[in-house]
Coordinates of C-alpha atoms in Angstrom, one line a residue:
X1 CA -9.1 31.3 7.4
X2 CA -7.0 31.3 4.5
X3 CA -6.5 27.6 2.6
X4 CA -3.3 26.2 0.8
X5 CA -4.3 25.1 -2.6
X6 CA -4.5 21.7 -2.7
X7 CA -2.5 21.1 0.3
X8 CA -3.0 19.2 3.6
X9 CA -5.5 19.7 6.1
X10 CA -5.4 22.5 8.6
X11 CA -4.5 20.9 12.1
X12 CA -4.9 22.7 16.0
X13 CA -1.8 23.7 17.8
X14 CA -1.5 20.3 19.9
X15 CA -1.9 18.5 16.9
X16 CA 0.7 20.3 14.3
X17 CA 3.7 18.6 15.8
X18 CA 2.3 15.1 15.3
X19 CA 1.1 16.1 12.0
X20 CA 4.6 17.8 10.8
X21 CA 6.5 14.6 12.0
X22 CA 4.3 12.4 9.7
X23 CA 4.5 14.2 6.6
X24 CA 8.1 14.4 6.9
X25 CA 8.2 10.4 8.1
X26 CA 6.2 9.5 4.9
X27 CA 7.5 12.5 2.2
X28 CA 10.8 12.5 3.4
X29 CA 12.4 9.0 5.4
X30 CA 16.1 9.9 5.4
X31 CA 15.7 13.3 6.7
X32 CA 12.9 12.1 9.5
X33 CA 15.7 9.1 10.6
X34 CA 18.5 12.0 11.0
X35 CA 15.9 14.7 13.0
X36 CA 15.5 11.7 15.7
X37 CA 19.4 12.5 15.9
X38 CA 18.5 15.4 17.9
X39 CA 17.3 16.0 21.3
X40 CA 13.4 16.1 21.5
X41 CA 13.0 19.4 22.3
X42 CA 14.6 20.1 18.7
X43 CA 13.1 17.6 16.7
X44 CA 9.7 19.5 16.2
X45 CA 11.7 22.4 14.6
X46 CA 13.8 20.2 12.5
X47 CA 11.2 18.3 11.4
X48 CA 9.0 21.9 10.7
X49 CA 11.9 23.0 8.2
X50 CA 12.0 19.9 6.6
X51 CA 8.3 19.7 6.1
X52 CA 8.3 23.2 5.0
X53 CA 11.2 22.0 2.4
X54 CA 8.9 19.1 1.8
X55 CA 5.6 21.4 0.5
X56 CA 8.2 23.4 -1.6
X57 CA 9.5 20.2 -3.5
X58 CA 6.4 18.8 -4.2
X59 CA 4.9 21.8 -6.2
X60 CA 5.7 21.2 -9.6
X61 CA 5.5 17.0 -9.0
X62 CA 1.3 17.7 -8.2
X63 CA 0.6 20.0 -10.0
X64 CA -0.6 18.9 -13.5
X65 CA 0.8 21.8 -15.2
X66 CA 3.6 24.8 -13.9
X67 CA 0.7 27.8 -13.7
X68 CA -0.6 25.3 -10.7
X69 CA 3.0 24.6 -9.6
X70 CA 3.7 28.5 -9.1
X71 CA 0.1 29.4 -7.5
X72 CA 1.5 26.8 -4.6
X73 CA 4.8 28.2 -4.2
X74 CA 3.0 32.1 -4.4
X75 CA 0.9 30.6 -1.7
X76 CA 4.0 29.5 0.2
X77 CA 5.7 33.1 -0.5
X78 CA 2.9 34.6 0.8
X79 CA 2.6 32.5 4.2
X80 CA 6.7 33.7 4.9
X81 CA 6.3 37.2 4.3
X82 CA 3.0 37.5 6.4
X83 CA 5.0 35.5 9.1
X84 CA 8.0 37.9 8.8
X85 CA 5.5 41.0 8.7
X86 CA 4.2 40.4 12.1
X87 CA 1.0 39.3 11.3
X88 CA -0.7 35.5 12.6
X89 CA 0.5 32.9 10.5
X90 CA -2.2 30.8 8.5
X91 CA -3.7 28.1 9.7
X92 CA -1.7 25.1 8.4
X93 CA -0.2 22.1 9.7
X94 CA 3.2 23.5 8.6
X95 CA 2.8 27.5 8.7
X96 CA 1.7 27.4 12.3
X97 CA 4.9 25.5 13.6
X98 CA 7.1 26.9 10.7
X99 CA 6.1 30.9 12.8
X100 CA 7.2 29.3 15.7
X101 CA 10.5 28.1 14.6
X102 CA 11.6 30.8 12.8
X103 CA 10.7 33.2 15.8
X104 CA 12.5 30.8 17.9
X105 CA 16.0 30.6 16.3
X106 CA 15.4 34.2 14.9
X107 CA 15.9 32.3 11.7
X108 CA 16.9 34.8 8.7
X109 CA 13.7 35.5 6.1
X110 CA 16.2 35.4 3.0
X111 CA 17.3 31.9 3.2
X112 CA 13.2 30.9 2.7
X113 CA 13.0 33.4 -0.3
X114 CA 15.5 31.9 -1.8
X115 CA 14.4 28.5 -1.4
X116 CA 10.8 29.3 -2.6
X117 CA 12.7 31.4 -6.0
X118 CA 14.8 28.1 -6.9
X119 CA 11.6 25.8 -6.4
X120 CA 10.4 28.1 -9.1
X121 CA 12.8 26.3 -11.5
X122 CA 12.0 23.1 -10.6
X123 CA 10.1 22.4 -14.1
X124 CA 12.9 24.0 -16.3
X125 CA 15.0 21.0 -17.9
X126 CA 18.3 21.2 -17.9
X127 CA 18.8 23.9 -14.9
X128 CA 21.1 26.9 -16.0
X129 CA 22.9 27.2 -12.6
X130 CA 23.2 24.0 -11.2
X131 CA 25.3 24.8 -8.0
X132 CA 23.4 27.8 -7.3
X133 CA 20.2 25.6 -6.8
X134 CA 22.0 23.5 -5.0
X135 CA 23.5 26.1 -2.9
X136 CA 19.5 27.7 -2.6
X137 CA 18.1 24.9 -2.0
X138 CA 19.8 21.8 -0.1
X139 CA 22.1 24.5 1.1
X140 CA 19.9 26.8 2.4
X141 CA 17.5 23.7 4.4
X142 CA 20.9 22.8 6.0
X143 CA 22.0 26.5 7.1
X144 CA 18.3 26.5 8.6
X145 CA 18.7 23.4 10.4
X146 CA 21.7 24.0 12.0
X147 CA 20.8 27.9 12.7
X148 CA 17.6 26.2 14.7
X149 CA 20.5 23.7 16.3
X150 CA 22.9 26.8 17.5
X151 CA 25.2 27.0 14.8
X152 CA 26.5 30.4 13.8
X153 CA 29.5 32.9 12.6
X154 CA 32.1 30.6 11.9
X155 CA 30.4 27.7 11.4
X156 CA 28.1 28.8 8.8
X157 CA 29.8 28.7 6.1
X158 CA 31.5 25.4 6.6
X159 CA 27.6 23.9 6.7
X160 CA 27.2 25.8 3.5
X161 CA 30.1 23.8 2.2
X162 CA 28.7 20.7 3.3
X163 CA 25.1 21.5 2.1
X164 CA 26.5 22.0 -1.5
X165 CA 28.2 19.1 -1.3
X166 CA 25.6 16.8 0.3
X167 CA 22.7 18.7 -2.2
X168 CA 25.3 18.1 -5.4
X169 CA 25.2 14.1 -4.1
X170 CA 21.6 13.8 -3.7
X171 CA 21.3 15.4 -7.0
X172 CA 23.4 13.0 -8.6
X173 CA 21.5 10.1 -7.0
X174 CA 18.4 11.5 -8.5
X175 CA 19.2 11.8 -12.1
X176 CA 17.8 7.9 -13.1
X177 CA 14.2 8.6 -11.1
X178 CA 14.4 12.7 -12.9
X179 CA 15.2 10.9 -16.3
X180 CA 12.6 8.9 -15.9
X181 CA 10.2 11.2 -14.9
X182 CA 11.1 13.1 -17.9
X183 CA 13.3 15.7 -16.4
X184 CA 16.8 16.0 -17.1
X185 CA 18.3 19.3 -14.9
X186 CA 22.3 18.6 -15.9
X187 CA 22.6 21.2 -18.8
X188 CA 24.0 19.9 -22.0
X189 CA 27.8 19.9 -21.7
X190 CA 28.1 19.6 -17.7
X191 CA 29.7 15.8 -16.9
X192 CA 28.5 14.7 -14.0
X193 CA 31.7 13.3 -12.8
X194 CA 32.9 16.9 -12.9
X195 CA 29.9 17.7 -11.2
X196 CA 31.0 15.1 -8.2
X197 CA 34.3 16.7 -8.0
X198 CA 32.9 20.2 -7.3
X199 CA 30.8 18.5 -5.0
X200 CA 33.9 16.8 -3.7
X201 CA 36.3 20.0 -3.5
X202 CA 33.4 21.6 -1.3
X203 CA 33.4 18.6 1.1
X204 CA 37.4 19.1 1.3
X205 CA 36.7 22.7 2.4
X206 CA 34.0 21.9 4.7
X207 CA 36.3 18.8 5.6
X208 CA 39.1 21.4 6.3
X209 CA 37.6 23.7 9.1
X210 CA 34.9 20.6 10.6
X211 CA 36.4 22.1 14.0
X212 CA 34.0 25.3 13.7
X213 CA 31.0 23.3 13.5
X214 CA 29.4 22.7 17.0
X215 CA 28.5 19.0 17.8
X216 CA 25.0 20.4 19.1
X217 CA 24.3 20.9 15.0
X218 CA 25.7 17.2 13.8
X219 CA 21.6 16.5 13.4
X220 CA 21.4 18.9 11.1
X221 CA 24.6 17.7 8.8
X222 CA 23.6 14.2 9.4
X223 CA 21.6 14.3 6.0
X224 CA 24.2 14.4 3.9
X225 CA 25.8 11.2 5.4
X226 CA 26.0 9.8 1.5
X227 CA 28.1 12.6 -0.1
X228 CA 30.8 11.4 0.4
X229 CA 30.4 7.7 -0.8
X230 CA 28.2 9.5 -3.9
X231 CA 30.4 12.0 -4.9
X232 CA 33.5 9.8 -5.1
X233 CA 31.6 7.4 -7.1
X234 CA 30.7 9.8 -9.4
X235 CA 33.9 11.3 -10.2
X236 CA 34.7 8.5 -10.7
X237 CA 32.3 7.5 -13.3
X238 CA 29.8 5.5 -11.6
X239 CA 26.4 6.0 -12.8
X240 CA 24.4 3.7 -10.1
X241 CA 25.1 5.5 -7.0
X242 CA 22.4 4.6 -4.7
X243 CA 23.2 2.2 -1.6
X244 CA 22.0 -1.2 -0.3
X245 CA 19.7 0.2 2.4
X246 CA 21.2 -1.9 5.3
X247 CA 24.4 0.3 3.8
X248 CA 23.1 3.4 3.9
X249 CA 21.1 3.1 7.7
X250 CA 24.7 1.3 9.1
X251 CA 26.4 4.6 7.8
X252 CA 23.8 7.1 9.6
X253 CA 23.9 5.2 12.8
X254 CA 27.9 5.0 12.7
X255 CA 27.7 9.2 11.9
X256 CA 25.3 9.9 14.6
X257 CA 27.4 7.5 17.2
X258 CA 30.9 9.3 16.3
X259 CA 30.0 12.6 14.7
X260 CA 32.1 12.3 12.0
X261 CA 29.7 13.9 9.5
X262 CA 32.1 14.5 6.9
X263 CA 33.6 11.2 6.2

């Protein structure tokens, strides 16, 4: 049996779903709140991506130095390819569920690569292509999400608007906790109100062709229910851009009710 380094225990088949739902529930709140969104029968694969996105994230925050960070996200590599090679996936609270889901949805092996390669960069300070972690990262979780929902052709790209716009918010909202974690990913130069207004004209285009997106895959938008808000703060020049809580959960719950994921 093979063991992720300093990673979660292993778990059976009839426990992995439980176990996937509480990792996310505790590693990641928002995104477990917007997975309950969706009908049951989708949730476990939802909430298997975002675990999976979850274990990618968290390499270079426990590991105490990058050489540690990248043996996780080799391990992680490794895992996806043996998955997409045909051969039984480890036995892992997340790899067993994450074989399922991808085989599932037929979900496209690239899209992991490239969110494993971007994790990579996680400990460089500033970033030198902000939008295209972004786009490899928040972008590529939300193509994933709504590929396991039924999105597809048309649709895909206007989720890969919204993924850049909702990952360029969330990124913004982050800045205060990176700076003072000693991580600063905006390269020198780069305002981040001009940052916001990327993020902005991205939300315009996604905005534009919203009719392409299937209402089946509003669980999977449904996390980036504070662009908006964010990224016109930002332009704007805001700097504190986080919401009251009863704010942010009102918002969700009025975006689920009326699937109006762009506003």
């Amino acid at each position: 049996m093979t063991e992720a380094p300093e990673t979660g225990t292993t778990a059976s088949d009839g426990a992995a779903s439980g176990a996937v739902a509480g990792l996310v529930e505790r590693g990641d709140p928002d995104r477990w709140r917007t997975a309950m969104a969706a009908p049951p029968d989708a949730r476990p694969g939802l909430l298997t991506l975002y675990a999976f996105n979850l274990e990618l994230a968290r390499a270079s925050w426990v590991a105490s130095e990058p050489l540690l960070a990248e043996i996780r996200l080799q391990w992680w590599a490794d895992a996806v390819a043996e998955i997409y090679d045909g051969r039984a996936p480890r036995r892992h609270e997340v790899v067993e569920p994450l074989a399922a889901t991808i085989a599932r949805a037929d979900l496209p092996r690239r899209l992991f690569d490239e969110m494993i390669a971007a994790r990579r960069l996680d400990a460089e300070s500033p970033l030198a292509d902000v939008t295209g972690y972004v786009d490899h990262t928040a972008g590529n979780l939300m193509e994933l999400a709504a590929r396991h929902l039924g999105a597809e052709g048309g649709a895909l790209p206007v989720v890969r608007d919204f993924g850049r716009a909702a990952g360029i918010a969330a990124l913004l909202r982050a800045l205060p906790e990176l700076a003072a974690r000693g991580r600063a990913p905006l390269p020198p130069g780069l305002d981040p109100a001009a940052l916001a207004r990327d993020g902005l004209a991205a939300l315009d285009r996604a905005r534009a062709h919203r009719d392409r997106v299937p209402r089946t895959a509003l669980p999977a938008l449904l996390p980036g229910w504070l662009a908006a808000r964010t990224l016109r703060r930002a332009a704007a020049g805001e700097t504190w851009l986080e919401p009251a809580p009863i704010v942010a959960r009102g918002g969700l719950l009025w975006r689920a009710a009326t699937g109006r994921w762009w506003t």
